[in-house]
């Protein structure tokens, strides 16, 4: 991608984006008005843009981010890595991401309802957040991953990619996320998923305000939970959510 050659993402690998191991400077602080996260809100149109604030698009922001360390060194959650991954997919396939998701995922799941996606002022999808779907359709997505990417009589996502979501060893994970490691010693991050137990392959997808999907492939259980918490992130409630999911799995296994 020549437009990124001089930017922070210029020499990042796709796997660095998937595992959130890029070295770009981006502070994922939802309350700091000086953090780069505020720029993402402005670029996507979620927050009003002031006269002196820039950039005015998601891709413009991605091009502007500087590199502060080598890519691949250690994990740090950054929403923009997901947005950069979406841009790579668009460039590789020659289609806008909503079109790709509709054709390659949503329609093949047999979704009951259309999903909606936030677009910035030039039509670029915000994919780190801003997508809305029904609980039942997210259940279809969760079941597809539970079955190794297979659903509705077809392989939708490569099996090897899905299986890697439940494995991983993430450098320095415990430094930034010690409150999770205290409860999940084998925690990691892989392919855009939070690994809870890499030995057993238990993993999750998480969103702000309490959205979550929990997978236990060995138990053949997937759980989807929608929420509207008052806080962006609440570590205690998150851990309790996963404890509740584990309790559901245990009860189901008792028969």
mmCIF file of C-alpha atoms in Angstrom:
data_model
loop_
_atom_site.group_PDB
_atom_site.id
_atom_site.type_symbol
_atom_site.label_atom_id
_atom_site.label_comp_id
_atom_site.label_asym_id
_atom_site.label_seq_id
_atom_site.Cartn_x
_atom_site.Cartn_y
_atom_site.Cartn_z
ATOM 1 C CA UNK A 1 0.000 0.000 0.000
ATOM 2 C CA UNK A 2 2.131 2.904 -1.284
ATOM 3 C CA UNK A 3 0.185 5.592 0.602
ATOM 4 C CA UNK A 4 1.422 4.023 3.855
ATOM 5 C CA UNK A 5 5.091 3.775 2.876
ATOM 6 C CA UNK A 6 6.152 6.740 5.008
ATOM 7 C CA UNK A 7 3.672 6.152 7.837
ATOM 8 C CA UNK A 8 3.773 4.100 10.989
ATOM 9 C CA UNK A 9 1.964 1.151 9.427
ATOM 10 C CA UNK A 10 4.265 1.015 6.393
ATOM 11 C CA UNK A 11 6.148 -2.178 7.301
ATOM 12 C CA UNK A 12 3.562 -3.857 9.550
ATOM 13 C CA UNK A 13 2.507 -7.423 8.691
ATOM 14 C CA UNK A 14 -1.097 -8.561 8.444
ATOM 15 C CA UNK A 15 -0.498 -10.887 11.398
ATOM 16 C CA UNK A 16 0.687 -7.912 13.464
ATOM 17 C CA UNK A 17 -2.695 -6.309 12.784
ATOM 18 C CA UNK A 18 -4.594 -9.491 13.634
ATOM 19 C CA UNK A 19 -2.705 -9.912 16.926
ATOM 20 C CA UNK A 20 -2.546 -6.194 17.823
ATOM 21 C CA UNK A 21 1.245 -6.211 17.852
ATOM 22 C CA UNK A 22 1.875 -3.160 15.713
ATOM 23 C CA UNK A 23 4.239 -0.454 16.875
ATOM 24 C CA UNK A 24 2.163 2.607 15.968
ATOM 25 C CA UNK A 25 1.506 5.272 18.548
ATOM 26 C CA UNK A 26 -2.161 5.161 19.478
ATOM 27 C CA UNK A 27 -3.409 5.642 23.025
ATOM 28 C CA UNK A 28 -6.580 3.623 23.595
ATOM 29 C CA UNK A 29 -7.830 5.925 26.345
ATOM 30 C CA UNK A 30 -11.544 6.628 26.147
ATOM 31 C CA UNK A 31 -11.472 9.518 28.629
ATOM 32 C CA UNK A 32 -8.260 11.413 27.759
ATOM 33 C CA UNK A 33 -9.118 14.340 25.440
ATOM 34 C CA UNK A 34 -5.521 14.363 24.155
ATOM 35 C CA UNK A 35 -5.402 10.660 23.273
ATOM 36 C CA UNK A 36 -5.376 9.499 19.656
ATOM 37 C CA UNK A 37 -8.625 7.652 20.316
ATOM 38 C CA UNK A 38 -10.404 11.026 20.265
ATOM 39 C CA UNK A 39 -9.082 11.562 16.725
ATOM 40 C CA UNK A 40 -10.661 8.264 15.681
ATOM 41 C CA UNK A 41 -14.021 9.383 17.066
ATOM 42 C CA UNK A 42 -13.732 12.625 15.098
ATOM 43 C CA UNK A 43 -12.534 10.925 11.902
ATOM 44 C CA UNK A 44 -15.437 8.460 11.978
ATOM 45 C CA UNK A 45 -18.024 11.156 12.624
ATOM 46 C CA UNK A 46 -18.949 9.986 16.094
ATOM 47 C CA UNK A 47 -17.732 13.245 17.585
ATOM 48 C CA UNK A 48 -18.048 16.742 16.134
ATOM 49 C CA UNK A 49 -14.940 17.962 14.374
ATOM 50 C CA UNK A 50 -13.505 21.284 15.504
ATOM 51 C CA UNK A 51 -12.105 23.854 13.107
ATOM 52 C CA UNK A 52 -8.478 22.908 13.811
ATOM 53 C CA UNK A 53 -8.944 19.170 14.221
ATOM 54 C CA UNK A 54 -7.804 16.652 11.651
ATOM 55 C CA UNK A 55 -7.773 14.231 9.936
ATOM 56 C CA UNK A 56 -11.315 14.140 8.616
ATOM 57 C CA UNK A 57 -11.458 10.466 7.576
ATOM 58 C CA UNK A 58 -10.526 7.063 8.992
ATOM 59 C CA UNK A 59 -7.951 6.378 6.271
ATOM 60 C CA UNK A 60 -6.514 9.850 6.784
ATOM 61 C CA UNK A 61 -5.986 9.049 10.451
ATOM 62 C CA UNK A 62 -4.386 5.689 9.667
ATOM 63 C CA UNK A 63 -1.906 7.362 7.308
ATOM 64 C CA UNK A 64 -1.014 9.986 9.933
ATOM 65 C CA UNK A 65 -0.091 7.649 12.794
ATOM 66 C CA UNK A 66 3.603 7.469 13.666
ATOM 67 C CA UNK A 67 5.624 4.414 14.622
ATOM 68 C CA UNK A 68 6.998 4.370 18.169
ATOM 69 C CA UNK A 69 8.537 0.872 18.283
ATOM 70 C CA UNK A 70 9.125 -2.131 16.053
ATOM 71 C CA UNK A 71 6.095 -4.093 14.931
ATOM 72 C CA UNK A 72 5.577 -7.552 16.403
ATOM 73 C CA UNK A 73 7.332 -6.869 19.713
ATOM 74 C CA UNK A 74 4.400 -7.074 22.095
ATOM 75 C CA UNK A 75 0.643 -6.798 22.395
ATOM 76 C CA UNK A 76 -1.174 -3.554 23.047
ATOM 77 C CA UNK A 77 -4.852 -3.225 22.220
ATOM 78 C CA UNK A 78 -5.478 -0.554 19.588
ATOM 79 C CA UNK A 79 -8.815 -0.159 17.836
ATOM 80 C CA UNK A 80 -7.098 1.287 14.767
ATOM 81 C CA UNK A 81 -5.303 -2.008 14.068
ATOM 82 C CA UNK A 82 -8.717 -3.462 13.208
ATOM 83 C CA UNK A 83 -9.504 -0.490 10.975
ATOM 84 C CA UNK A 84 -6.146 -0.900 9.234
ATOM 85 C CA UNK A 85 -6.901 -4.594 8.733
ATOM 86 C CA UNK A 86 -10.185 -3.640 7.062
ATOM 87 C CA UNK A 87 -8.365 -1.293 4.702
ATOM 88 C CA UNK A 88 -5.963 -4.096 3.742
ATOM 89 C CA UNK A 89 -8.940 -6.373 2.999
ATOM 90 C CA UNK A 90 -10.546 -3.700 0.840
ATOM 91 C CA UNK A 91 -7.350 -3.150 -1.126
ATOM 92 C CA UNK A 92 -6.714 -6.875 -1.604
ATOM 93 C CA UNK A 93 -10.271 -7.604 -2.778
ATOM 94 C CA UNK A 94 -11.130 -4.381 -4.561
ATOM 95 C CA UNK A 95 -14.399 -3.988 -2.646
ATOM 96 C CA UNK A 96 -15.666 -1.864 0.225
ATOM 97 C CA UNK A 97 -15.763 -3.749 3.516
ATOM 98 C CA UNK A 98 -19.574 -3.712 3.965
ATOM 99 C CA UNK A 99 -19.857 -5.380 0.538
ATOM 100 C CA UNK A 100 -17.229 -7.974 1.499
ATOM 101 C CA UNK A 101 -18.893 -8.743 4.833
ATOM 102 C CA UNK A 102 -22.293 -9.062 3.197
ATOM 103 C CA UNK A 103 -21.097 -11.351 0.418
ATOM 104 C CA UNK A 104 -18.525 -13.485 2.243
ATOM 105 C CA UNK A 105 -20.006 -13.719 5.749
ATOM 106 C CA UNK A 106 -23.494 -12.354 6.367
ATOM 107 C CA UNK A 107 -25.341 -13.814 3.385
ATOM 108 C CA UNK A 108 -23.612 -17.179 3.774
ATOM 109 C CA UNK A 109 -24.657 -17.350 7.431
ATOM 110 C CA UNK A 110 -28.275 -17.002 6.347
ATOM 111 C CA UNK A 111 -28.706 -13.987 8.609
ATOM 112 C CA UNK A 112 -32.297 -13.040 9.428
ATOM 113 C CA UNK A 113 -31.658 -9.287 9.389
ATOM 114 C CA UNK A 114 -29.333 -6.847 7.677
ATOM 115 C CA UNK A 115 -26.511 -5.554 9.836
ATOM 116 C CA UNK A 116 -25.615 -1.863 9.899
ATOM 117 C CA UNK A 117 -22.139 -0.339 9.792
ATOM 118 C CA UNK A 118 -20.973 3.184 10.652
ATOM 119 C CA UNK A 119 -19.429 5.068 7.707
ATOM 120 C CA UNK A 120 -17.216 8.137 7.870
ATOM 121 C CA UNK A 121 -17.719 11.199 5.682
ATOM 122 C CA UNK A 122 -16.128 9.570 2.621
ATOM 123 C CA UNK A 123 -17.883 6.218 2.956
ATOM 124 C CA UNK A 124 -15.207 4.211 4.780
ATOM 125 C CA UNK A 125 -16.565 1.718 7.302
ATOM 126 C CA UNK A 126 -15.615 1.973 10.956
ATOM 127 C CA UNK A 127 -14.981 -1.661 11.837
ATOM 128 C CA UNK A 128 -13.413 -1.486 15.299
ATOM 129 C CA UNK A 129 -16.930 -0.621 16.479
ATOM 130 C CA UNK A 130 -20.110 0.757 15.033
ATOM 131 C CA UNK A 131 -21.532 -2.461 13.615
ATOM 132 C CA UNK A 132 -24.993 -3.459 14.792
ATOM 133 C CA UNK A 133 -26.643 -6.857 14.433
ATOM 134 C CA UNK A 134 -29.347 -8.885 16.153
ATOM 135 C CA UNK A 135 -28.577 -11.367 18.907
ATOM 136 C CA UNK A 136 -29.781 -14.296 16.796
ATOM 137 C CA UNK A 137 -27.561 -13.347 13.872
ATOM 138 C CA UNK A 138 -24.544 -12.931 16.136
ATOM 139 C CA UNK A 139 -25.450 -16.380 17.439
ATOM 140 C CA UNK A 140 -25.116 -17.677 13.890
ATOM 141 C CA UNK A 141 -21.689 -16.065 13.645
ATOM 142 C CA UNK A 142 -20.671 -17.575 16.994
ATOM 143 C CA UNK A 143 -21.886 -21.021 15.955
ATOM 144 C CA UNK A 144 -19.942 -20.757 12.700
ATOM 145 C CA UNK A 145 -16.717 -20.134 14.622
ATOM 146 C CA UNK A 146 -17.582 -22.906 17.071
ATOM 147 C CA UNK A 147 -17.762 -25.289 14.113
ATOM 148 C CA UNK A 148 -14.349 -24.275 12.829
ATOM 149 C CA UNK A 149 -15.672 -21.751 10.323
ATOM 150 C CA UNK A 150 -18.235 -24.192 8.876
ATOM 151 C CA UNK A 151 -21.935 -23.289 8.835
ATOM 152 C CA UNK A 152 -25.001 -23.626 6.654
ATOM 153 C CA UNK A 153 -23.395 -26.438 4.685
ATOM 154 C CA UNK A 154 -20.261 -24.536 3.696
ATOM 155 C CA UNK A 155 -16.814 -23.496 4.896
ATOM 156 C CA UNK A 156 -17.149 -19.745 5.431
ATOM 157 C CA UNK A 157 -13.891 -18.967 7.265
ATOM 158 C CA UNK A 158 -10.772 -21.175 6.934
ATOM 159 C CA UNK A 159 -10.640 -23.759 9.720
ATOM 160 C CA UNK A 160 -6.979 -23.101 10.522
ATOM 161 C CA UNK A 161 -7.677 -19.398 11.039
ATOM 162 C CA UNK A 162 -10.545 -20.078 13.450
ATOM 163 C CA UNK A 163 -8.605 -22.690 15.419
ATOM 164 C CA UNK A 164 -5.746 -20.208 15.908
ATOM 165 C CA UNK A 165 -8.175 -17.849 17.680
ATOM 166 C CA UNK A 166 -8.053 -20.073 20.763
ATOM 167 C CA UNK A 167 -4.281 -20.377 20.916
ATOM 168 C CA UNK A 168 -1.468 -17.936 21.421
ATOM 169 C CA UNK A 169 1.319 -16.636 23.588
ATOM 170 C CA UNK A 170 1.256 -12.873 23.701
ATOM 171 C CA UNK A 171 4.445 -11.085 24.859
ATOM 172 C CA UNK A 172 3.972 -8.626 27.727
ATOM 173 C CA UNK A 173 0.258 -9.419 27.948
ATOM 174 C CA UNK A 174 0.512 -9.592 31.741
ATOM 175 C CA UNK A 175 2.080 -6.127 31.910
ATOM 176 C CA UNK A 176 -0.953 -4.397 30.444
ATOM 177 C CA UNK A 177 -3.702 -6.804 31.439
ATOM 178 C CA UNK A 178 -2.663 -8.187 34.806
ATOM 179 C CA UNK A 179 -6.239 -8.113 36.107
ATOM 180 C CA UNK A 180 -7.148 -10.757 33.514
ATOM 181 C CA UNK A 181 -3.982 -12.812 33.887
ATOM 182 C CA UNK A 182 -4.713 -13.100 37.615
ATOM 183 C CA UNK A 183 -7.826 -15.085 36.692
ATOM 184 C CA UNK A 184 -6.637 -16.525 33.373
ATOM 185 C CA UNK A 185 -2.919 -17.428 33.547
ATOM 186 C CA UNK A 186 -2.944 -18.610 29.927
ATOM 187 C CA UNK A 187 -4.558 -15.448 28.580
ATOM 188 C CA UNK A 188 -3.396 -14.098 25.232
ATOM 189 C CA UNK A 189 -4.654 -12.356 22.107
ATOM 190 C CA UNK A 190 -4.848 -14.013 18.693
ATOM 191 C CA UNK A 191 -6.568 -13.208 15.383
ATOM 192 C CA UNK A 192 -8.649 -10.392 16.903
ATOM 193 C CA UNK A 193 -9.846 -12.616 19.764
ATOM 194 C CA UNK A 194 -9.109 -12.673 23.487
ATOM 195 C CA UNK A 195 -7.760 -16.087 24.497
ATOM 196 C CA UNK A 196 -8.869 -17.084 27.993
ATOM 197 C CA UNK A 197 -7.244 -20.522 28.158
ATOM 198 C CA UNK A 198 -4.814 -21.366 25.362
ATOM 199 C CA UNK A 199 -4.392 -24.906 26.705
ATOM 200 C CA UNK A 200 -8.104 -25.670 26.360
ATOM 201 C CA UNK A 201 -8.730 -23.381 23.399
ATOM 202 C CA UNK A 202 -11.305 -21.207 25.199
ATOM 203 C CA UNK A 203 -11.529 -17.714 23.721
ATOM 204 C CA UNK A 204 -13.806 -14.702 23.409
ATOM 205 C CA UNK A 205 -14.695 -11.625 21.401
ATOM 206 C CA UNK A 206 -15.230 -8.468 23.411
ATOM 207 C CA UNK A 207 -16.636 -5.035 22.850
ATOM 208 C CA UNK A 208 -17.033 -1.947 24.991
ATOM 209 C CA UNK A 209 -20.036 -1.634 27.285
ATOM 210 C CA UNK A 210 -20.154 -5.388 27.873
ATOM 211 C CA UNK A 211 -20.678 -6.995 24.470
ATOM 212 C CA UNK A 212 -19.141 -10.466 24.347
ATOM 213 C CA UNK A 213 -19.001 -13.862 22.668
ATOM 214 C CA UNK A 214 -17.591 -16.833 24.576
ATOM 215 C CA UNK A 215 -16.363 -19.995 22.869
ATOM 216 C CA UNK A 216 -15.503 -23.353 24.440
ATOM 217 C CA UNK A 217 -14.911 -25.602 21.407
ATOM 218 C CA UNK A 218 -14.212 -28.752 23.436
ATOM 219 C CA UNK A 219 -17.589 -28.393 25.168
ATOM 220 C CA UNK A 220 -19.253 -27.406 21.870
ATOM 221 C CA UNK A 221 -20.706 -24.267 23.447
ATOM 222 C CA UNK A 222 -20.843 -20.677 22.190
ATOM 223 C CA UNK A 223 -22.508 -17.901 24.205
ATOM 224 C CA UNK A 224 -23.442 -14.423 22.929
ATOM 225 C CA UNK A 225 -24.216 -11.615 25.386
ATOM 226 C CA UNK A 226 -25.367 -8.097 24.560
ATOM 227 C CA UNK A 227 -25.150 -5.443 27.274
ATOM 228 C CA UNK A 228 -25.312 -1.722 27.929
ATOM 229 C CA UNK A 229 -22.898 -1.138 30.790
ATOM 230 C CA UNK A 230 -22.394 2.424 32.072
ATOM 231 C CA UNK A 231 -18.608 2.078 31.620
ATOM 232 C CA UNK A 232 -16.578 1.487 28.462
ATOM 233 C CA UNK A 233 -14.560 -1.219 30.206
ATOM 234 C CA UNK A 234 -15.162 -2.860 33.583
ATOM 235 C CA UNK A 235 -12.557 -5.568 34.349
ATOM 236 C CA UNK A 236 -14.498 -6.993 37.312
ATOM 237 C CA UNK A 237 -17.737 -7.317 35.355
ATOM 238 C CA UNK A 238 -15.855 -8.802 32.410
ATOM 239 C CA UNK A 239 -14.283 -11.494 34.562
ATOM 240 C CA UNK A 240 -17.661 -12.198 36.170
ATOM 241 C CA UNK A 241 -19.216 -12.510 32.705
ATOM 242 C CA UNK A 242 -16.705 -15.175 31.730
ATOM 243 C CA UNK A 243 -17.197 -16.941 35.057
ATOM 244 C CA UNK A 244 -20.918 -17.047 34.351
ATOM 245 C CA UNK A 245 -20.238 -18.460 30.879
ATOM 246 C CA UNK A 246 -17.989 -21.146 32.356
ATOM 247 C CA UNK A 247 -20.723 -21.999 34.874
ATOM 248 C CA UNK A 248 -23.244 -22.380 32.035
ATOM 249 C CA UNK A 249 -20.849 -24.730 30.230
ATOM 250 C CA UNK A 250 -20.325 -26.770 33.395
ATOM 251 C CA UNK A 251 -24.060 -27.093 33.961
ATOM 252 C CA UNK A 252 -24.670 -28.142 30.353
ATOM 253 C CA UNK A 253 -22.008 -30.824 30.620
ATOM 254 C CA UNK A 254 -23.757 -32.278 33.658
ATOM 255 C CA UNK A 255 -26.712 -32.983 31.429
#
